[in-house]
Coordinates of C-alpha atoms in Angstrom, one line a residue:
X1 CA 73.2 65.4 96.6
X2 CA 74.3 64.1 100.0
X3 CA 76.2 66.2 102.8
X4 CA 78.7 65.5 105.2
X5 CA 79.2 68.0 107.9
X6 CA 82.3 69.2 109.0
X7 CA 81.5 69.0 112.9
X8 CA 79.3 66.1 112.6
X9 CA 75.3 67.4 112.8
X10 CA 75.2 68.1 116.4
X11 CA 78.1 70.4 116.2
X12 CA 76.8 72.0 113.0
X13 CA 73.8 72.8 114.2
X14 CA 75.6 74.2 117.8
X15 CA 77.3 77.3 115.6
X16 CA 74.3 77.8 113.6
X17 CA 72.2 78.4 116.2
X18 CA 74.8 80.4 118.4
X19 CA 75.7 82.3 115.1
X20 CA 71.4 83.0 114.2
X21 CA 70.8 83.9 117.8
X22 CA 73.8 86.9 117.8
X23 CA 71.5 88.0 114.7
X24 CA 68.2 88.1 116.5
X25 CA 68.3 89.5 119.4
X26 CA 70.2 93.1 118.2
X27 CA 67.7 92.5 115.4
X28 CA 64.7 92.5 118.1
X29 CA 65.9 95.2 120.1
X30 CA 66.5 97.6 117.5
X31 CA 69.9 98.0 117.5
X32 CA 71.5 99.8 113.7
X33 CA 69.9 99.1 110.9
X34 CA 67.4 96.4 111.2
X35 CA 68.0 95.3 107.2
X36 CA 71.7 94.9 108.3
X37 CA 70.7 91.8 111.0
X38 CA 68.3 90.5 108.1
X39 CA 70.7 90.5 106.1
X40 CA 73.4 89.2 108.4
X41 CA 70.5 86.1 108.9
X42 CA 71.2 85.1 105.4
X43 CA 74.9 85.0 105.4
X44 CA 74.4 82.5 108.6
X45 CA 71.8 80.4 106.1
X46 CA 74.4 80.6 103.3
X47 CA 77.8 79.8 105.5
X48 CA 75.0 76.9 107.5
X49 CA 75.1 75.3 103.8
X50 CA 79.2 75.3 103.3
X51 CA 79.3 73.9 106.6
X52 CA 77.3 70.8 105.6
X53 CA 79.3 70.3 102.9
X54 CA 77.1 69.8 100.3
X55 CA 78.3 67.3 97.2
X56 CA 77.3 64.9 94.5
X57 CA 78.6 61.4 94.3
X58 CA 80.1 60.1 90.6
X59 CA 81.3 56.8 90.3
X60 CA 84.3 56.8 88.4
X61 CA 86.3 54.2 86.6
X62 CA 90.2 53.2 87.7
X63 CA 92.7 51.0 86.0
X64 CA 95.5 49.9 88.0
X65 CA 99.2 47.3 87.0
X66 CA 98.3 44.2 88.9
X67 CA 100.2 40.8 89.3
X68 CA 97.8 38.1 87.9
X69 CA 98.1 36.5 91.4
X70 CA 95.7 36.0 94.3
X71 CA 97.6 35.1 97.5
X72 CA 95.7 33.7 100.4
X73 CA 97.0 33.7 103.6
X74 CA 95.4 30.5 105.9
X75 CA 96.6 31.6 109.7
X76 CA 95.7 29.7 112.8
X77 CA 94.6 31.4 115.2
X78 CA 93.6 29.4 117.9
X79 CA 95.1 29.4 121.8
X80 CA 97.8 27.1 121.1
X81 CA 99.5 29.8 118.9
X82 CA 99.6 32.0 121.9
X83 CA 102.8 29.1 123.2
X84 CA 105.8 30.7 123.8
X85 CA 108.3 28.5 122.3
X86 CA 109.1 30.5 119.3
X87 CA 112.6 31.9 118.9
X88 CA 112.9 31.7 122.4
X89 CA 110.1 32.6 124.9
X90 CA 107.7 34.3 122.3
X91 CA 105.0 33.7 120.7
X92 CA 104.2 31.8 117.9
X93 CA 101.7 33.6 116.7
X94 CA 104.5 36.6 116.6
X95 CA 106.3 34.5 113.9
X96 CA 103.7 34.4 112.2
X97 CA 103.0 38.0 112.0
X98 CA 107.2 38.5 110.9
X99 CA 106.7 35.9 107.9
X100 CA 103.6 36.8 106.7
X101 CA 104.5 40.9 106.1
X102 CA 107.8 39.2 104.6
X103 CA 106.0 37.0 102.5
X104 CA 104.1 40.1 101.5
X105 CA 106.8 42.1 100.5
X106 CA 107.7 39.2 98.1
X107 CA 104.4 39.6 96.3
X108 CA 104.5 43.1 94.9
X109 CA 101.1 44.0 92.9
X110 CA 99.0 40.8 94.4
X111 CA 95.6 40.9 95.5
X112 CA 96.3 39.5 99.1
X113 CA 93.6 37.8 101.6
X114 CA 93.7 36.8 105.2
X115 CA 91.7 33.9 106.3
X116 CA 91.8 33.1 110.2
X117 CA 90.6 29.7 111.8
X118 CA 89.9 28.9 115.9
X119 CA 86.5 27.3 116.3
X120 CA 85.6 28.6 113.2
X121 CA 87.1 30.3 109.6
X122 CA 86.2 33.8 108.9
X123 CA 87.9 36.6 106.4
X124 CA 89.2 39.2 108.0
X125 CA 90.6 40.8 105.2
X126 CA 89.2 40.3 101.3
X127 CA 91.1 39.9 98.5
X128 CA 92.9 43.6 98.2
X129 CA 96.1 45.3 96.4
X130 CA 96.0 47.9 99.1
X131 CA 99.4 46.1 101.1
X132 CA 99.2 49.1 103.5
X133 CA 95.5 47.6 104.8
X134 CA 97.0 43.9 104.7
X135 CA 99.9 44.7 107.3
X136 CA 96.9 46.7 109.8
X137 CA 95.2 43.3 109.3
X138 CA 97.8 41.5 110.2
X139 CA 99.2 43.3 113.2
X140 CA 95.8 43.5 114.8
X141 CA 95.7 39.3 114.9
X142 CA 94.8 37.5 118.3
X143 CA 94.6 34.1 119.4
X144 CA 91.4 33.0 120.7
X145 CA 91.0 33.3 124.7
X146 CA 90.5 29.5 125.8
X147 CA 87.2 30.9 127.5
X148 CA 85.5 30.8 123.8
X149 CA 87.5 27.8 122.7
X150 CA 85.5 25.1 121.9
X151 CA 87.7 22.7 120.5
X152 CA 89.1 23.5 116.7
X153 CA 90.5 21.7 113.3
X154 CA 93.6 22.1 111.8
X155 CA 91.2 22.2 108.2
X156 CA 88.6 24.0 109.6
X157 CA 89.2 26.8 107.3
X158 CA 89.0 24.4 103.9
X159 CA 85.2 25.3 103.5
X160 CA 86.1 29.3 103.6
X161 CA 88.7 29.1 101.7
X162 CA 86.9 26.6 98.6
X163 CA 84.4 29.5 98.9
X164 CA 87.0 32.9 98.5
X165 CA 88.6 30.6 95.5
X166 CA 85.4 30.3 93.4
X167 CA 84.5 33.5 93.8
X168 CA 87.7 35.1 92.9
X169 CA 87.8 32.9 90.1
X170 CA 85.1 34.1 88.8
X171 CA 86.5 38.0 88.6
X172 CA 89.6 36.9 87.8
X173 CA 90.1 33.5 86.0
X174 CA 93.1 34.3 84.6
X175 CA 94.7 34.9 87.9
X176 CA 97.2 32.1 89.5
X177 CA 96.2 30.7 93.3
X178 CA 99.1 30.7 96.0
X179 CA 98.0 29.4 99.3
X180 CA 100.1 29.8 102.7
X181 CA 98.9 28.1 105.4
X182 CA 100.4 28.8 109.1
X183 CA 99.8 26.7 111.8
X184 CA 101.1 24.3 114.4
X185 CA 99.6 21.5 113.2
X186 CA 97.8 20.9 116.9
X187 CA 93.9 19.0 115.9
X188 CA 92.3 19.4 119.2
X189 CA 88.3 18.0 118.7
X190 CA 87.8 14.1 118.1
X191 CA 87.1 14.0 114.8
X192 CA 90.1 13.5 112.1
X193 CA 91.4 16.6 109.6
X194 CA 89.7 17.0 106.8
X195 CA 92.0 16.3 103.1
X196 CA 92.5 19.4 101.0
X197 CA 94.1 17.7 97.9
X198 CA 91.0 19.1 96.0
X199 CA 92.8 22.0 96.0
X200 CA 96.3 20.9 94.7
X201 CA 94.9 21.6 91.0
X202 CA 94.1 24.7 91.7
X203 CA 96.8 26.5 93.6
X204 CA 99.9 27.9 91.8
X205 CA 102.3 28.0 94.5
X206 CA 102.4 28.2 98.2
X207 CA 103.8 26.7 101.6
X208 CA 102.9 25.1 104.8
X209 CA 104.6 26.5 107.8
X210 CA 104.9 25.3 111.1
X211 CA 105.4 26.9 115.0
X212 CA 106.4 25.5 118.0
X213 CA 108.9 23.0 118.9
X214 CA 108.6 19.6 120.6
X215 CA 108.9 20.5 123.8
X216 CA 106.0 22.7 124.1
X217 CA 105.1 26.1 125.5
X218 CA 102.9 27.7 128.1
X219 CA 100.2 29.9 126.6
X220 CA 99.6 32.8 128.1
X221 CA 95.7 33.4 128.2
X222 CA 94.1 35.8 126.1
X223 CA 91.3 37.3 128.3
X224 CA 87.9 38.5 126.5
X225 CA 86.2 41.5 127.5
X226 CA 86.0 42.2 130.7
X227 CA 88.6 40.4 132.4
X228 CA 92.2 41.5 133.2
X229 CA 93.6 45.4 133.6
X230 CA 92.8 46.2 129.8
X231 CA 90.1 47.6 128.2
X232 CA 86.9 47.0 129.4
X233 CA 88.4 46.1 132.9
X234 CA 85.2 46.7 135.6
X235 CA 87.8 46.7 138.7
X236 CA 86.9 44.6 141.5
X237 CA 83.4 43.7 139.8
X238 CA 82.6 40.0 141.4
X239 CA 83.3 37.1 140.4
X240 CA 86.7 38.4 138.0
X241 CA 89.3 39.5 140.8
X242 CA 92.7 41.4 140.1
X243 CA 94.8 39.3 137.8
X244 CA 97.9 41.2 139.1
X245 CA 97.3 39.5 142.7
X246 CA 98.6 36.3 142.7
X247 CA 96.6 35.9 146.2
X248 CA 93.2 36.4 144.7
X249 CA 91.1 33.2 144.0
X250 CA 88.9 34.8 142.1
X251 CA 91.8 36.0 139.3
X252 CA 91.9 34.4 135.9
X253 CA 94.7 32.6 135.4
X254 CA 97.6 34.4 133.4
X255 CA 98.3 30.6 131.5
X256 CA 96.1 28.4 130.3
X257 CA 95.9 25.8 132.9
X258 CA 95.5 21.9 132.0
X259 CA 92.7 19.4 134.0
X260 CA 95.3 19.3 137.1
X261 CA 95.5 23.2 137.4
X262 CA 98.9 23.4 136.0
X263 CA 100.2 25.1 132.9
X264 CA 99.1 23.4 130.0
X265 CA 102.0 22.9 127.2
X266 CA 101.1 22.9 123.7
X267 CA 103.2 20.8 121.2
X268 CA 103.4 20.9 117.6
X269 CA 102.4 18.3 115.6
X270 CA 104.5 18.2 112.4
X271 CA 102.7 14.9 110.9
X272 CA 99.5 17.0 110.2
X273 CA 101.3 20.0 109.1
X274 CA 103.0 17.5 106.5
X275 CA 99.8 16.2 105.2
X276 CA 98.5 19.3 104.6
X277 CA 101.2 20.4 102.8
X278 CA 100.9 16.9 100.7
X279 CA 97.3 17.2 100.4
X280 CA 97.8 20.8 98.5
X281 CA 100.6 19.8 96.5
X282 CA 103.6 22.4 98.3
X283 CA 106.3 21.6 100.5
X284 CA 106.7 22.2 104.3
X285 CA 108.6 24.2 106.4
X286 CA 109.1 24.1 110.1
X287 CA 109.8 28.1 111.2
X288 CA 111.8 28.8 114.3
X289 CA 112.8 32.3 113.8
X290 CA 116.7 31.4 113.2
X291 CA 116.2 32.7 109.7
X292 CA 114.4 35.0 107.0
X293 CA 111.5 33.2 105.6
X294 CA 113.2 33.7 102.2
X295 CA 115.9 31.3 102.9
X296 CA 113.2 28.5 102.3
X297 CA 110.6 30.1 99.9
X298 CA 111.1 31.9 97.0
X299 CA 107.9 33.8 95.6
X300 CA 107.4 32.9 91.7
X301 CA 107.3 36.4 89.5
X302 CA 103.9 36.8 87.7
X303 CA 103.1 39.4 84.8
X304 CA 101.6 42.7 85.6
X305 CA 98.8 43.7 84.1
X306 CA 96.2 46.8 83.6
X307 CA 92.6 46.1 85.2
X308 CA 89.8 48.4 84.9
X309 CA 87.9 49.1 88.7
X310 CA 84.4 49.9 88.0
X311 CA 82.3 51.0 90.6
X312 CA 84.3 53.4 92.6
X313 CA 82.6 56.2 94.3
X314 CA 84.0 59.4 94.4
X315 CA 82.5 63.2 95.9
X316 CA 82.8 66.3 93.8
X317 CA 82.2 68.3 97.2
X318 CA 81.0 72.0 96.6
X319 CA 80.9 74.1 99.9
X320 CA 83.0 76.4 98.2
X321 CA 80.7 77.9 96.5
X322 CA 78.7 79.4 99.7
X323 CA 82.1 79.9 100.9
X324 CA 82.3 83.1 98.3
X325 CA 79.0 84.3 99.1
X326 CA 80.1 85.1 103.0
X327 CA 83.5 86.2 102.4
X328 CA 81.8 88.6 99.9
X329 CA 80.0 89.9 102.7
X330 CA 82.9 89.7 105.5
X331 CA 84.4 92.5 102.6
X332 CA 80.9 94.4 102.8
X333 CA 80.9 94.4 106.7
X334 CA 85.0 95.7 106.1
X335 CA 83.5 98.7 104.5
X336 CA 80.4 99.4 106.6
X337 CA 83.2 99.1 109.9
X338 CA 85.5 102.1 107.9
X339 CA 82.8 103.9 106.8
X340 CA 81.4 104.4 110.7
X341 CA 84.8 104.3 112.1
X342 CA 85.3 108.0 109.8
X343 CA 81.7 109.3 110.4
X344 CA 82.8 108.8 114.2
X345 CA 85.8 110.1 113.9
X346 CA 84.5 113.7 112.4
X347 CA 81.7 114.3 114.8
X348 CA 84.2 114.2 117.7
X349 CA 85.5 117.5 118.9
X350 CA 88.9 118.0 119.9
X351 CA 90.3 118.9 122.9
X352 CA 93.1 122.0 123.3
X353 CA 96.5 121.6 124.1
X354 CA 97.8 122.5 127.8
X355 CA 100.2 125.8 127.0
X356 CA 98.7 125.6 123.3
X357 CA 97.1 129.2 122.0
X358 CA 93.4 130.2 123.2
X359 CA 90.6 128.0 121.3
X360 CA 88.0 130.0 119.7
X361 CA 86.0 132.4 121.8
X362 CA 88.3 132.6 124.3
X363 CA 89.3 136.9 124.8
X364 CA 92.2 138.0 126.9
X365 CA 92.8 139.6 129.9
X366 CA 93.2 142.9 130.1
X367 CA 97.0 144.3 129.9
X368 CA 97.7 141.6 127.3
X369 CA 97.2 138.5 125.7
X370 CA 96.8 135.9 128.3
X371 CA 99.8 134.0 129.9
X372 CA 100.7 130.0 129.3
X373 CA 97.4 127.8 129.9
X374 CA 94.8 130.6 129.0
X375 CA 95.3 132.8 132.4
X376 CA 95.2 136.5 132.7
X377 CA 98.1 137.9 133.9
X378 CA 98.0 139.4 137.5
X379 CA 97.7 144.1 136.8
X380 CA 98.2 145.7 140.0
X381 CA 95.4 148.5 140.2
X382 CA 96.0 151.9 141.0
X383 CA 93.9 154.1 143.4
X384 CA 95.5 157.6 143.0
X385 CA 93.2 160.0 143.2
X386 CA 90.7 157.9 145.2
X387 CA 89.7 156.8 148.4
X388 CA 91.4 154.0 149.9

């Protein structure tokens, strides 16, 4: 049995309390029947439990058309893809994005992973059919911030990705590879890229592309966490400055700035993008954003088939069950409000009409009934006979 409140456990026990406390203290004071508040304590109890939402997990078995494919997506993502020299003045990391959700649309059924690379490789999105999750993933991407750069490898990623292909060989061995690597080919530590033709056996299909142009771009910087007017931004805290003031010495730069302290320009280097693409066995392709990335890859069709997910974890919830217990006794406290509402209403005398007949007990006048509003007519008295 687990539970997951509706108003997270604070708020759930706020309106239980509120709710208990309404109970008590007419209970206490004696005000109606006393079993009626006692009672009233128990619904709370009972409508305290559908609030929790009580239910019982079940794992439950799926089985889903795949393509017997696994597409990895190799993105750099270091500062140099923040140059903007693609397609005009933006970035190339933006071109990126574009091909990669095209490529994705060309890959119907495919379990789909992104694997980044700066200073180092991470996943930041597994293997998954779900292509709704992949384009989140892919729209959320940043290049590093040259503060954290510490120099990076066009293969740095090799040692990730040997390790997301074993495994996934593993579940699915009957599964084809495809590999597309994105990058701008820029190796900016000492030591040379590493080869990836141990990988040419194993990959299906795929494609190298390349960003950036000859002549360079500036890259705008990519501030980390407290720096700039984003989140996070502590104001005039020391040391950071306004960015927007281009008089403030103390601002970040808005480009990445070379040894001089002038924009630095990042090129692309096509010969290591081409020896990558050698090295895994595909061909390359230089992207500039004059075309659809269809035009130069076509995506290989792969049979569908039916796999069975084991594993999944569902919730049979049932908070509807207390649920019928208290509107049972919203129906009681319905009858209980009619029933004194008419016990009320006979116990209260009326009041007479103005110009309406005498109420009971009520005698006229002498000379007559009595005139409009209960009042005795005005008899004018005769002393004949008398003294005056």
């Amino acid at each position: 049995m687990i539970f997951d409140p509706v108003f997270t456990w604070f708020g759930w026990g706020f309106i239980v309390l509120a709710l208990l406390t309404v109970c008590i203290i007419p209970a206490i004071r004696g005000d109606g029947a006393r079993w009626k508040w006692f009672a009233r304590m128990g619904v709370v109890a009972v409508l305290a439990l559908a609030l929790a939402r009580p239910g019982i997990p079940i794992k439950s078995s799926t089985e889903e058309y795949e393509a017997r494919a696994d597409v990895y997506f190799v993105v750099d993502v270091t500062t140099s893809m923040a140059a903007e020299d693609f397609d005009g003045d933006r970035t190339r990391l933006d071109g990126v994005k574009e091909d990669m959700l095209e490529l994705a649309d060309a890959f119907p059924g495919t379990r789909m992973s992104i694997i980044t690379f700066a200073s180092t490789a991470a996943t930041v999105m597994p293997l998954t059919t779900d292509h709704a999750a992949f384009a989140s993933a892919v729209d959320v991407l940043d290049p590093e911030s040259s503060m954290n750069s510490r120099g990076s490898s066009i293969t740095e990623a090799g040692e990730e990705l040997e390790k997301r292909m074993s495994s996934n060989d593993e579940d699915r061995p009957e599964n084809k590879n495809v590999v597309f690597y994105f990058g701008d080919g820029e190796q900016t530590v000492s030591e040379s890229p590493e080869s990836w033709s141990s990988f040419a056996s194993r990959i299906d299909s795929g494609a190298v592309f390349g960003y950036g142009t000859e002549e360079g771009g500036k890259m705008r910087d990519v501030q980390p966490f407290g720096y700039g007017s984003g989140v996070g931004n502590p104001g005039n805290a020391p040391g950071i400055g306004d960015p927007d003031d281009p008089d403030d010495d103390q601002a970040p730069p808005e480009y990445v700035q070379d040894r001089d302290g002038n924009p630095g320009i990042s090129k692309i280097d096509e010969g290591n993008l081409r020896q990558i693409a050698s090295d895994l066995g595909v061909d390359y392709h230089h992207r500039d954003g004059k075309g659809a990335i269809s035009s130069v890859y076509k995506a290989p069709k792969y049979d569908q088939a039916l796999v069975k997910k084991d594993g999944r974890v569902t919730v049979d919830e049932y908070y509807w069950v207390p649920l019928i217990l208290v509107f049972a006794w919203i129906a009681v406290e319905l009858v209980f409000g009619v029933r004194e509402y008419l016990r009320l209403k006979a116990i209260t005398p009326t009041r007479p009409r103005r110009g309406g007949p005498p109420g009971p007990g009520v005698m006229p006048g002498p000379g007559g009934p009595p005139g409009p509003g209960g009042r005795v007519p005005y008899q004018p008295v005769s002393h004949q006979g008398g003294p005056r």
